[in-house]
Structure formats: structure tokens, C-alpha cells
Short mmCIF file of C-alpha atoms in Angstrom, two decimals:
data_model
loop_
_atom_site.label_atom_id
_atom_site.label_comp_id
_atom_site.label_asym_id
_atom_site.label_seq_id
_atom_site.Cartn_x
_atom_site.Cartn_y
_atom_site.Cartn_z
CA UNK A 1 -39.39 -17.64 2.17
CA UNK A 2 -38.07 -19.34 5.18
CA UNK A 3 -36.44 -17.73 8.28
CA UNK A 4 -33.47 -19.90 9.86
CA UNK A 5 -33.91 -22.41 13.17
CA UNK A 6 -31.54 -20.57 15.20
CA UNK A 7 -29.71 -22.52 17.91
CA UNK A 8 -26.26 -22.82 19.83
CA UNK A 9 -23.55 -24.97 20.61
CA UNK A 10 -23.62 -25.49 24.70
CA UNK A 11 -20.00 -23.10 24.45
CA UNK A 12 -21.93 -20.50 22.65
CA UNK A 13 -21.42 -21.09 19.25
CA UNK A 14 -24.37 -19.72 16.70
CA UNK A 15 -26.05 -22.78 14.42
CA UNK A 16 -28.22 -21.22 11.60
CA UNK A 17 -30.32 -23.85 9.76
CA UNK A 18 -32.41 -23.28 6.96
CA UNK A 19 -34.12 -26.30 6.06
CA UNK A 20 -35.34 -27.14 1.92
CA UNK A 21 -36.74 -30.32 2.59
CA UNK A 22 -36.26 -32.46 -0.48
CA UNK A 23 -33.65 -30.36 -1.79
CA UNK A 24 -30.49 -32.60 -3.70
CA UNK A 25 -27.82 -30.42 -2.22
CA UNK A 26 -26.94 -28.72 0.71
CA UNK A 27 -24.55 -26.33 1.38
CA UNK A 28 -22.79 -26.22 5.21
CA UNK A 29 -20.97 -23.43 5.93
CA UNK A 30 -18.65 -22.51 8.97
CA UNK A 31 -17.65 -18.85 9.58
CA UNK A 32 -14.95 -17.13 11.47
CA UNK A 33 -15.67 -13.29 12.53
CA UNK A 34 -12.29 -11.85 11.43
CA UNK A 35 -10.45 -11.07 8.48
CA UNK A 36 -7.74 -8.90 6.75
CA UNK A 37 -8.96 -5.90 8.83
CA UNK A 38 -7.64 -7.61 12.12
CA UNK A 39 -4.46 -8.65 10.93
CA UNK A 40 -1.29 -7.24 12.36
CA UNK A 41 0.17 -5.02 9.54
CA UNK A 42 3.77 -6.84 9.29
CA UNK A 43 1.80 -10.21 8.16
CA UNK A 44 -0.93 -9.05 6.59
CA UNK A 45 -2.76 -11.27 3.83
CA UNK A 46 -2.56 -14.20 7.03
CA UNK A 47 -5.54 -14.83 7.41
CA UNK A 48 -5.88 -15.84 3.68
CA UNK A 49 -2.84 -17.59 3.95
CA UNK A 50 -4.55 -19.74 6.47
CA UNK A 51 -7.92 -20.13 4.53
CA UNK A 52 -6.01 -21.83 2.34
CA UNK A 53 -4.52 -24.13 4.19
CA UNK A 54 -7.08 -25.07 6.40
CA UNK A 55 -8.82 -26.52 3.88
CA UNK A 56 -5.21 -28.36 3.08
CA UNK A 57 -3.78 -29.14 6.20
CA UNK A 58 -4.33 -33.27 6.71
CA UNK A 59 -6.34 -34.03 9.46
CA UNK A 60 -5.83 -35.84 12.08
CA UNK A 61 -6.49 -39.96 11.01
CA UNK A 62 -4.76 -38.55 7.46
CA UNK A 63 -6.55 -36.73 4.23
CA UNK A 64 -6.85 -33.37 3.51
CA UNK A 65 -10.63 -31.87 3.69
CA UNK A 66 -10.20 -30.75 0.19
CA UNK A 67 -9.93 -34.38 -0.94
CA UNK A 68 -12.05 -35.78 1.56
CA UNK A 69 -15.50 -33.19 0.50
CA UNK A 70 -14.52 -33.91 -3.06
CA UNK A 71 -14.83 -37.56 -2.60
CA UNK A 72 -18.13 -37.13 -1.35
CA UNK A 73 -18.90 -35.91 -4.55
CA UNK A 74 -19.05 -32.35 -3.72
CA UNK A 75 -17.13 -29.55 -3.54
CA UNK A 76 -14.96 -27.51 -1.10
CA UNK A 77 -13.44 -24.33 -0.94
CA UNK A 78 -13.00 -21.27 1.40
CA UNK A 79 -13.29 -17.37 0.91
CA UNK A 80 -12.01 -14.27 2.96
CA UNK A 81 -12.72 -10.67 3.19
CA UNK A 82 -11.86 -7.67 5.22
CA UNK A 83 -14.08 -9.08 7.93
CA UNK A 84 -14.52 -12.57 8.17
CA UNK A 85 -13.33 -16.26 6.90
CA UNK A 86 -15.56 -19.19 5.78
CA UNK A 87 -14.73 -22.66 4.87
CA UNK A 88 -17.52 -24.40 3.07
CA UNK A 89 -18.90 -27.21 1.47
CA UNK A 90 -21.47 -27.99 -1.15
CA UNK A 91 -22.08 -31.43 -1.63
CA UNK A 92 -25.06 -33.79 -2.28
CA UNK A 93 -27.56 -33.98 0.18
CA UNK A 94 -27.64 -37.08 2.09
CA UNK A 95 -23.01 -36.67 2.52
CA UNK A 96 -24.19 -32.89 3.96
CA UNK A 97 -23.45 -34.74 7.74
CA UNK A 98 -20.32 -35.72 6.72
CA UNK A 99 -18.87 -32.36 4.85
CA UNK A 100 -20.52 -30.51 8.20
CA UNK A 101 -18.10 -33.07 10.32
CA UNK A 102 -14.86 -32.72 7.92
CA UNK A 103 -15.09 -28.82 7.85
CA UNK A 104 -15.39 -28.75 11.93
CA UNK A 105 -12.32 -30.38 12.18
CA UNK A 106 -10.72 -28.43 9.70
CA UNK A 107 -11.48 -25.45 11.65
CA UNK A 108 -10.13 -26.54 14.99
CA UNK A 109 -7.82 -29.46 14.12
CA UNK A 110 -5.40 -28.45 11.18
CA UNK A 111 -2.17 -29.75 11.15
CA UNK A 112 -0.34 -26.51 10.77
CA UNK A 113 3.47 -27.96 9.62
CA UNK A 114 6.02 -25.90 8.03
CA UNK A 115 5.67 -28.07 4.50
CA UNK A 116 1.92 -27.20 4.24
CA UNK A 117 2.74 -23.50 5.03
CA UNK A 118 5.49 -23.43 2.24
CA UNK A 119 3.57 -25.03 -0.08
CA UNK A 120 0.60 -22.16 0.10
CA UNK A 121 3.00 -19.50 0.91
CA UNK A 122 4.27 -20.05 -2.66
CA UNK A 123 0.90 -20.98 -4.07
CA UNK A 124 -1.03 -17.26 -2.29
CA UNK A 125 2.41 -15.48 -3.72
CA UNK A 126 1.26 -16.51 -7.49
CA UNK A 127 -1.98 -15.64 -6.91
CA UNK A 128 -1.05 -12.46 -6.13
CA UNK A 129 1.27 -11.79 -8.57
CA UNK A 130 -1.39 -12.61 -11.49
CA UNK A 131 -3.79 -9.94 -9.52
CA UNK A 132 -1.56 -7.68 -9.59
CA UNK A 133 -1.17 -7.81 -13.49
CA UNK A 134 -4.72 -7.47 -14.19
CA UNK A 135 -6.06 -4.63 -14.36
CA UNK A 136 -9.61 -5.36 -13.34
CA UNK A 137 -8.55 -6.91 -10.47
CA UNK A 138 -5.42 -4.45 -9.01
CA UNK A 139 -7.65 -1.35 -9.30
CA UNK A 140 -10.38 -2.82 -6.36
CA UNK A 141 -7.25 -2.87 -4.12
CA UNK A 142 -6.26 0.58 -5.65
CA UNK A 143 -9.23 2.32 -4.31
CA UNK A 144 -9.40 0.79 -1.10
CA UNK A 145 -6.04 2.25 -0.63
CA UNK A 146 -7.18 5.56 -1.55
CA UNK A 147 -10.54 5.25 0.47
CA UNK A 148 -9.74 4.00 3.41
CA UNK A 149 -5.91 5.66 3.50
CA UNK A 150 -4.21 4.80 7.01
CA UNK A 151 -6.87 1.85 8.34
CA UNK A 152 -6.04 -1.85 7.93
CA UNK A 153 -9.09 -1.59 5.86
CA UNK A 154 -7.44 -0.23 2.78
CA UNK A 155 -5.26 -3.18 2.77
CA UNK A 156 -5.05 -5.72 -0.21
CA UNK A 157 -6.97 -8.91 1.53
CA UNK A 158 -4.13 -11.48 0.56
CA UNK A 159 -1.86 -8.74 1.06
CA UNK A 160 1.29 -8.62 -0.65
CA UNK A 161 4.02 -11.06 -1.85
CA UNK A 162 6.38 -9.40 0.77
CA UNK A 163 4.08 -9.64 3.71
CA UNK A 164 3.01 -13.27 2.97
CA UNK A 165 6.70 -14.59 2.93
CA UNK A 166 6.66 -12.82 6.76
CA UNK A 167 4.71 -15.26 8.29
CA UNK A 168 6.31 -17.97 10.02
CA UNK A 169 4.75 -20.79 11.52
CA UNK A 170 4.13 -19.32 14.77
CA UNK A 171 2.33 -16.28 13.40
CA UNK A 172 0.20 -19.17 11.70
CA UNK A 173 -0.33 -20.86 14.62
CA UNK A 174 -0.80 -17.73 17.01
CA UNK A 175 -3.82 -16.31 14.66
CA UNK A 176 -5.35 -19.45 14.40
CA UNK A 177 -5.25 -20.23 18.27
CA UNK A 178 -6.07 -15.99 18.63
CA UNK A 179 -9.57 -16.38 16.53
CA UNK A 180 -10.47 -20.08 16.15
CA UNK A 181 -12.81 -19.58 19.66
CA UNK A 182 -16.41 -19.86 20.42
CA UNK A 183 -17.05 -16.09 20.26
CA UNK A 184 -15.55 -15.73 16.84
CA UNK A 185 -17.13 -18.76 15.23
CA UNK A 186 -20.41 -19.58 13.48
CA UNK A 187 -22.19 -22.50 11.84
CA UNK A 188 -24.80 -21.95 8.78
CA UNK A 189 -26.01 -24.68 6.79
CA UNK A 190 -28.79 -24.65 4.07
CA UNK A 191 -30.05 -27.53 2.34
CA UNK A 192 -32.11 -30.67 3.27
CA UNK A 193 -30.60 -31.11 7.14
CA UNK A 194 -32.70 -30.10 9.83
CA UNK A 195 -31.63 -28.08 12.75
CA UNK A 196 -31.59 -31.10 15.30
CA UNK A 197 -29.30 -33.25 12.77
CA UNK A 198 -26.92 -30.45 12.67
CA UNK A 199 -26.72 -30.33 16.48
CA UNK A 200 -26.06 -34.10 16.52
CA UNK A 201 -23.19 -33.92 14.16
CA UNK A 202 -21.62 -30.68 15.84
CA UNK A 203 -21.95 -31.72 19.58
CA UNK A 204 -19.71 -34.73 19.02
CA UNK A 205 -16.85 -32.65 16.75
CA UNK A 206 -14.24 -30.18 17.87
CA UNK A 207 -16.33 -27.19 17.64
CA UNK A 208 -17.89 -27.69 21.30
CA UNK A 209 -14.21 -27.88 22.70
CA UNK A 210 -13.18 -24.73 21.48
CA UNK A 211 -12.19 -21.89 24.00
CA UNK A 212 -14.25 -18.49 24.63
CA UNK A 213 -12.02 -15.41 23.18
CA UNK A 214 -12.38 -11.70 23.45
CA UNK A 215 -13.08 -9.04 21.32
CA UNK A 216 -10.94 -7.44 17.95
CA UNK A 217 -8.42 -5.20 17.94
CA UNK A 218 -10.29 -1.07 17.88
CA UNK A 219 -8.46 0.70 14.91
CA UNK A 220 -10.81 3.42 15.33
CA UNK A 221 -13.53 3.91 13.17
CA UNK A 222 -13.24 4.23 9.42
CA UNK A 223 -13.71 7.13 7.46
CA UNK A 224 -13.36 7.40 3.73
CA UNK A 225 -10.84 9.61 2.46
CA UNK A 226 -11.55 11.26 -1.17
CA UNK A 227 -9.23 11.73 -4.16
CA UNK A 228 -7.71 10.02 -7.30
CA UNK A 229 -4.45 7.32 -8.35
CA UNK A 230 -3.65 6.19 -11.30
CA UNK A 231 -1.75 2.72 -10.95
CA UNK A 232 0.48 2.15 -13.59
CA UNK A 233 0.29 -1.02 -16.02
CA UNK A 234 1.04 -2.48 -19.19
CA UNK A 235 -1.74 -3.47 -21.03
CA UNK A 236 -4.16 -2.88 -23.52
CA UNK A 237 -7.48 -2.95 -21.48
CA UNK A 238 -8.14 -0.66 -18.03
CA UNK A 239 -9.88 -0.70 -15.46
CA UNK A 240 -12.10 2.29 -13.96
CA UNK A 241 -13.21 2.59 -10.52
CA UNK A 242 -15.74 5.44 -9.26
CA UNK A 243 -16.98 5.06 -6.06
CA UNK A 244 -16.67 6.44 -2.15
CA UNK A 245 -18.79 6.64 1.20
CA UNK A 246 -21.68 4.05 2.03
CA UNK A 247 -23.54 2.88 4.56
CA UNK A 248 -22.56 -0.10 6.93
CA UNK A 249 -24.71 -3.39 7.72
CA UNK A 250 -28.25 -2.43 9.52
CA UNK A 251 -28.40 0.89 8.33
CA UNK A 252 -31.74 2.22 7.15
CA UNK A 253 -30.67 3.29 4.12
CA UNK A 254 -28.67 0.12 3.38
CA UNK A 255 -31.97 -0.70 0.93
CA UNK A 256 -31.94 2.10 -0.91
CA UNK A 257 -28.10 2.31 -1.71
CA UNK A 258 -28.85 -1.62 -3.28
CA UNK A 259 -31.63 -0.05 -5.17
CA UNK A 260 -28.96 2.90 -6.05
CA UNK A 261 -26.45 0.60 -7.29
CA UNK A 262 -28.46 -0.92 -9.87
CA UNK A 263 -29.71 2.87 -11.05
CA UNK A 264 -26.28 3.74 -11.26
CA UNK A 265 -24.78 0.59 -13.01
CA UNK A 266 -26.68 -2.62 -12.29
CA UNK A 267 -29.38 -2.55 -15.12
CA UNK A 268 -28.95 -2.18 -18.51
CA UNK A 269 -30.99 0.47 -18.94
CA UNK A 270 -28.73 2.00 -15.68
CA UNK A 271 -27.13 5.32 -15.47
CA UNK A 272 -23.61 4.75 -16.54
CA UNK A 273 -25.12 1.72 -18.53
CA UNK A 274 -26.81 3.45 -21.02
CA UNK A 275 -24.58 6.40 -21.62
CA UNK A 276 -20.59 4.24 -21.85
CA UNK A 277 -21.94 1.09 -23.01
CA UNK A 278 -24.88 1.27 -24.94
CA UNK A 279 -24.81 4.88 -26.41
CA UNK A 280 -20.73 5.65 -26.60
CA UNK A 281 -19.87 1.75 -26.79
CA UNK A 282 -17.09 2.70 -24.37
CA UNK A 283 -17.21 -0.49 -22.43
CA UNK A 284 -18.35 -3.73 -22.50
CA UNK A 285 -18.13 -5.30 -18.95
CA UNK A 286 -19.60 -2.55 -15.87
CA UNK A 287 -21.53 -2.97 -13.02
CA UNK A 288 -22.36 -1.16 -9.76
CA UNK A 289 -22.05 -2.48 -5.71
CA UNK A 290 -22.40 -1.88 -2.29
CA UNK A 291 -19.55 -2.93 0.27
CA UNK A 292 -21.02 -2.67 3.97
CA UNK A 293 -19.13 -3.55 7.06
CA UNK A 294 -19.73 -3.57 10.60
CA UNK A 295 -19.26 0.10 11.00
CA UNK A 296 -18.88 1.59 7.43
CA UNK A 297 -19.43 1.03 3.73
CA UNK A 298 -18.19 2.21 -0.12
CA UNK A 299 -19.67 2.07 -3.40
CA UNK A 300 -17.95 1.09 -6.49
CA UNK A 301 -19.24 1.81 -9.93
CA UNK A 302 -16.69 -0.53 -12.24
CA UNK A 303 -15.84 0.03 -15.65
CA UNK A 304 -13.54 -2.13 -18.04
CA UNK A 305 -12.91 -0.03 -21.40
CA UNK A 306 -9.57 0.81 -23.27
CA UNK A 307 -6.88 3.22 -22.43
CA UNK A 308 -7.33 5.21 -24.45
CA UNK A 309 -11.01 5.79 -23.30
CA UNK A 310 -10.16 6.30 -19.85
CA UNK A 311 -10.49 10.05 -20.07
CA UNK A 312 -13.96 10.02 -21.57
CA UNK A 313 -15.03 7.24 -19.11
CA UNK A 314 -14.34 9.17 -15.84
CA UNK A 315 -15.48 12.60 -17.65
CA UNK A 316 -18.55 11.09 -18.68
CA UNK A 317 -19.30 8.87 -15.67
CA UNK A 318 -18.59 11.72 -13.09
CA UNK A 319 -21.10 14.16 -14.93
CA UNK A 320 -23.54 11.62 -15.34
CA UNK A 321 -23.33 11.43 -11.27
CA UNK A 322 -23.09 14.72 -10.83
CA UNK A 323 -25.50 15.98 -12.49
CA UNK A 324 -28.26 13.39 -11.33
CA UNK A 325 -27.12 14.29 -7.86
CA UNK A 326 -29.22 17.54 -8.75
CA UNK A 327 -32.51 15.96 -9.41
CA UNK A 328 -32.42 11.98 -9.05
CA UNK A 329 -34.73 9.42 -10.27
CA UNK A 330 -38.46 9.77 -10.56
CA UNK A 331 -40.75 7.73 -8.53
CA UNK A 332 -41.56 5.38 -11.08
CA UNK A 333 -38.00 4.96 -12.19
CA UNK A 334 -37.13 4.25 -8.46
CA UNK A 335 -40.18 1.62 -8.29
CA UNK A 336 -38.86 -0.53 -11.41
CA UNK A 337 -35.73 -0.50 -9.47
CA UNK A 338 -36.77 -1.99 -6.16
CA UNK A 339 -38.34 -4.47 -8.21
CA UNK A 340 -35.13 -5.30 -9.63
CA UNK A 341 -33.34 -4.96 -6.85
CA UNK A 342 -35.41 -7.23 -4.76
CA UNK A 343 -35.74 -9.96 -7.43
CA UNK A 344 -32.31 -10.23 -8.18
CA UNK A 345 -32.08 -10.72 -4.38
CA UNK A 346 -34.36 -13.39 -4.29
CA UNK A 347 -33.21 -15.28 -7.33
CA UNK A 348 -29.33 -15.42 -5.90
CA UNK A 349 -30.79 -17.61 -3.02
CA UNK A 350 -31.98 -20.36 -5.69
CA UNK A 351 -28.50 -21.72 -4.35
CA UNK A 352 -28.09 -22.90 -1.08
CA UNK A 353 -24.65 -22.05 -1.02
CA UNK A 354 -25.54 -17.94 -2.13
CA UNK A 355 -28.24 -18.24 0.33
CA UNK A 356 -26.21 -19.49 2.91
CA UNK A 357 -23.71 -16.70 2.27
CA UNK A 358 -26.11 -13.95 2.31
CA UNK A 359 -27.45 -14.69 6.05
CA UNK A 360 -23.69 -14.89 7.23
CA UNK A 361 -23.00 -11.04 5.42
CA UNK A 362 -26.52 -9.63 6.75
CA UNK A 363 -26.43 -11.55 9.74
CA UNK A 364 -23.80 -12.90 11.72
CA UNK A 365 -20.63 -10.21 10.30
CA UNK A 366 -22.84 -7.29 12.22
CA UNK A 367 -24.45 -8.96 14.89
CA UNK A 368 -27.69 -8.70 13.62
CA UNK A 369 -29.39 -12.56 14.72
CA UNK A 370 -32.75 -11.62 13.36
CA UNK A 371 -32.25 -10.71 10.18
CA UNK A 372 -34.29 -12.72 7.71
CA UNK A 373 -34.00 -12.68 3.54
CA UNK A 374 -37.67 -11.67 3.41
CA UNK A 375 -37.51 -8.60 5.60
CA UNK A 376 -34.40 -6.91 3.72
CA UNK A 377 -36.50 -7.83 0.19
CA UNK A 378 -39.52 -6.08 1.97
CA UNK A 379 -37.49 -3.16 2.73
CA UNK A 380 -35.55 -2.99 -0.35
CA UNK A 381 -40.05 -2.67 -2.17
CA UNK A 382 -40.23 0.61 0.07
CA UNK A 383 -37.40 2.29 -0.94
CA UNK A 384 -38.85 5.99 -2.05
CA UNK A 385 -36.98 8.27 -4.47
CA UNK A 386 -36.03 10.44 -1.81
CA UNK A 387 -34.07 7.60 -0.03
CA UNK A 388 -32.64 7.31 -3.58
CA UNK A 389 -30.97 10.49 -3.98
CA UNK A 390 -30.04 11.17 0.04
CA UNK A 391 -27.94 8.18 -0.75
CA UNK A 392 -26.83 9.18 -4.16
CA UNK A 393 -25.38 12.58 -2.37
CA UNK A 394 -23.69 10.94 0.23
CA UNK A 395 -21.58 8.68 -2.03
CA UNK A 396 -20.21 11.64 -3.96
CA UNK A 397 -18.76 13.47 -0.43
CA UNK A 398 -16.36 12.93 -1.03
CA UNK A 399 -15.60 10.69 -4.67
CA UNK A 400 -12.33 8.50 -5.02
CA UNK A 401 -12.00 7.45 -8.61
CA UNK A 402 -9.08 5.26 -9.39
CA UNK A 403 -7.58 3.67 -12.91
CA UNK A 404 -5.48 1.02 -13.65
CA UNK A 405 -4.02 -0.22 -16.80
CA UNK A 406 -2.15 2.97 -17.90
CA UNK A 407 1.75 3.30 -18.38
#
């Protein structure tokens, strides 16, 4: 497995290569540190709001990057989380110079204009409304109100209809200039580009021009809060969410929680797996997943069954936990895990773009500039059962479990 080239803009700016020579697509990615987390609470979901419109603001010289990576013959789109935004392309090899060029200016030279802003006000306000009438997807935000009650962590990352229409253009234009600087962003790009045509592209765009900045906003640190909510909803399928404490990025243990999530629900011969799906045919669609952040982390165990099985689902599931909490898994069990575990690791980065994606989250969201793919599978192959169930009886102190999809 290769390790990335690691270089900088001359303002500071991290460049993560990882070259597949020969490879017919290439992925370029370009990160910003921040996310809903940072947001101030009166306009929170803005920094989604302004994922999507950097990527459909028109540039200067006219076209939107949307329609200018798509005529490359790739493909463009953006994502954001609790702690940090990326716009990114994946596009045939030989236009990767080109989408790297088009997403730098996107970045630092949007034309933020009150039409654009309407136009994905109105278009992050639908989104949001379908979330919120699906159960599968409103019970995630749910339990991160439960978990993390009282942080700007347990807020909804588009945040709500309300809070988008609160953001005016200035707000727009006051985050972007607030984290759009050299010390918030980051450049990864895997595919066939090596690291000194990446540098050539990047050291004649926007990027080098852009400003230092200082550090986010302390909220304190996070703690998870127990407990249970039911969320109220109209339909005939619910959605089932046990879960609570983890471990942030860098943590020792962080292997052995990956290895816990598919004993717990990843596998189909898994925990939860075995006993709602396969032996009570409770459920159909369930898995299991970690959540680490800079300085904290939850587990989620996810279940989609009917609601009238919701009782039996959290009876069942919680006992199940509980009760392996007493003895865990045994060392064998644990081994066929980290195989698992690891492999399923290793296959996501057949992608560039998952690859890519996976060194940002490991990498540049905590800080951590030497983390490499094949270190984290070597730790994930000496996990031990006894890292197993440590981890295991941490995530039930304390246990939110949360349920939507029931009037």
C-alpha cells in the first residue's frame, strides 16, 4: 500500500498525493477544517448551505464548477460533517489538472450573490424537509441530540428549515472569509497525478493567496449524555438507534471499537445480526459504526424494522449488549473479526475517491500528518479480545437509544 508525498503550499497549505500510476481516474479533493460544530447557533446548517453553493456559485470568467467538472466528463459534488467541508472531483485521469484548478477557485473565488443564495436556501430547505420525514434518516439527528445534549455537536448538520432561512448574505460571506484561510484548508488528491504536477497546478490558483486564520471557537469538550426519545412519525417502517460513548481520532483503542462494530452489527454472522435479522426476522436493513472526532466519539448500532417491533428490537438488542458486556468475544471470534475489519478497510480504498476520503478523516480532521492506510490496517490485525470488550463496556456508560417512526 502506498503512503502519501506530503508537501505544502509556500502559505502553509497541506498537499497529500497518493500517486496510482496508470490508474483511469483520479479523484482531487480539497478540504476545509470546520463544519456544523463551529457554526454560530442562530445560522446553523451554514456551512452546508455554503457547500452547496460553492460548488454553484459561477466563477469568475462565467460557469459554475458543477457544470464545468461534469463537462470534463467527471463528476462533482461536495459533503459536510460536524467537522469539516470538502468539495471534490472525480473525473478521468488525464482532466484531473483541470478539476484540481476549477475546485481551487471554487474554494476561494465564489461569487456569493443573493440569487445563488436563494436558490440553495430553498433547495437545502427541501432537503431537509424530506429528512425529516424519514425515519431512517431523522433518528441519526435524534440521537445526536440526546448524546451530545447542550454542544453544537448534537446539532442536525444542515440544521433546520428555520435556521437556514437566517442566513443572509453577509453571514455567507463572513463564514466563508472566517474559514476559507491557509490554516483551515487542505489539498488531497489520489489518482494518476504526481505530487510535483499538483504543486504546478496549485501554485498558480487562488489557494496560495489565501490569508493565515486562527484557531475554532472552544465549546468545551464533549461529553455524551445517556438516555432515551422517541420522535414521533407517521409511517409504517422505524428506525432504531442504540449507541453512546466512543473513542476520538488517534486513540489506541480506535482499532478495536472498528473491530467492535462489526461484532456488534457489521457481519452477518454479528451480534445483533444474527439474533433480529436472521433468527427473529425483525429487520432487514442494520449495521454498526464508529463516529470519531477530534476530541470524542459515539457508536451507533442501526436498525430499520416495523413499529410494531420496536419494543422487541430495543429489548432484544439491549440484552444482547448487555449481557455480552459480561463475557465478550473469544479470541478466535475476535481474530475473524480483525480480518474483516481490516479487509473491508482495504477494499473501500479500491476507489480513489474512498481512499482519498479516508486519509482526510484519519489524517488531516485530527492533526495526525503521519497517518498511513497500512498502519491503521496493521493495528486494526492486533486487536486482542480484551481490547474488544474494554471497548464494548465503555459504549454502554452510559447507552442513548432513540426511535423514530412512531405516532
Amino acid at each position: 500500500m502506498r503512503a502519501p508525498v506530503r508537501v505544502a503550499l509556500g502559505n502553509g497549505i497541506p498537499v497529500w498525493v497518493l500517486h496510482r500510476p496508470g490508474a483511469t481516474a483520479t479523484t482531487a479533493s480539497l478540504w476545509l477544517l470546520t463544519g456544523s460544530r463551529y457554526e454560530p447557533e442562530a445560522v446553523a446548517g451554514g456551512t452546508h448551505l455554503l457547500e452547496h453553493i460553492l460548488m454553484q456559485a459561477p466563477l469568475p470568467g462565467g460557469g459554475r464548477p458543477i457544470d464545468l467538472l461534469e463537462g470534463l466528463g467527471g463528476e462533482g459534488n461536495a459533503i459536510t460533517s460536524r467537522d469539516h467541508l470538502v468539495l471534490y472531483a472525480r473525473v478521468p485521469s488525464p482532466e484531473a489538472p483541470a478539476a484540481l484548478e476549477i475546485l481551487a477557485r471554487a474554494m476561494a473565488e465564489p461569487d456569493l450573490g443573493e440569487e445563488i443564495l436563494e436558490s440553495e436556501r430553498k433547495v437545502v430547505q427541501e432537503e431537509l424537509r424530506l429528512a425529516a420525514g424519514d425515519p431512517f434518516d431523522i433518528v441519526h439527528d435524534v440521537f445526536y441530540d440526546v448524546a451530545f445534549a447542550g454542544h453544537p455537536l448534537a446539532r442536525p448538520v444542515g440544521g433546520t428549515a428555520e435556521s437556514v432561512g437566517r442566513v443572509s448574505l453577509d453571514d455567507l460571506r463572513a463564514f466563508h472569509t472566517r474559514w476559507v484561510r491557509a490554516s483551515s484548508a487542505a489539498v488531497i488528491v489520489c489518482g494518476d497525478l504526481t505530487a510535483e504536477a499538483v504543486l504546478k497546478v496549485l501554485e498558480s490558483g487562488p489557494l496560495t493567496a489565501l490569508p493565515p486564520g486562527g484557531d475554532p471557537p472552544d465549546h468545551g469538550l464533549p461529553s455524551v449524555s445517556g438516555g432515551r426519545r422517541n420522535h414521533p412519525l407517521n409511517n409504517d417502517s422505524a428506525g432504531v438507534v442504540l449507541g453512546g460513548p466512543a473513542v476520538p481520532y488517534g486513540h489506541r483503542l480506535l482499532p478495536a471499537w472498528q473491530v467492535l462494530m462489526d461484532l456488534i452489527g457489521g457481519a452477518s454472522s454479528a451480534l445483533l445480526f444474527e439474533e433480529i435479522r436472521n433468527r427473529r426476522g425483525l429487520a432487514y436493513d442494520m449495521w454498526a459504526f464508529t463516529n470519531a472526532y477530534r476530541d470524542t466519539g459515539v457508536w451507533r448500532a442501526f436498525i430499520a424494522t416495523a413499529p410494531e417491533h420496536v419494543g422487541e428490537v430495543v429489548e432484544t438488542a439491549t440484552a444482547l449488549l448487555t449481557e455480552r458486556a459480561e463475557r465478550g468475544w473469544t479470541a478466535a471470534e475476535v481474530e475473524l473479526a480483525t480480518r474483516r475489519t481490516a479487509g473491508l478497510l482495504q477494499l473501500e480504498t479500491e476507489q480513489s475517491f474512498e481512499e482519498a476520503l479516508l486519509y482526510g478523516r484519519y489524517g488531516l480532521i485530527p492533526g495526525h500528518g503521519d497517518w498511513t492506510l497500512a498502519g491503521q490496517i496493521e493495528a486494526i490485525r492486533t486487536v486482542t479480545a480484551d481490547d474488544v470488550l474494554l471497548s464494548l463496556r465503555t459504549a454502554l456508560e452510559p447507552m442513548v437509544i432513540t426511535v423514530a417512526g412512531i405516532d
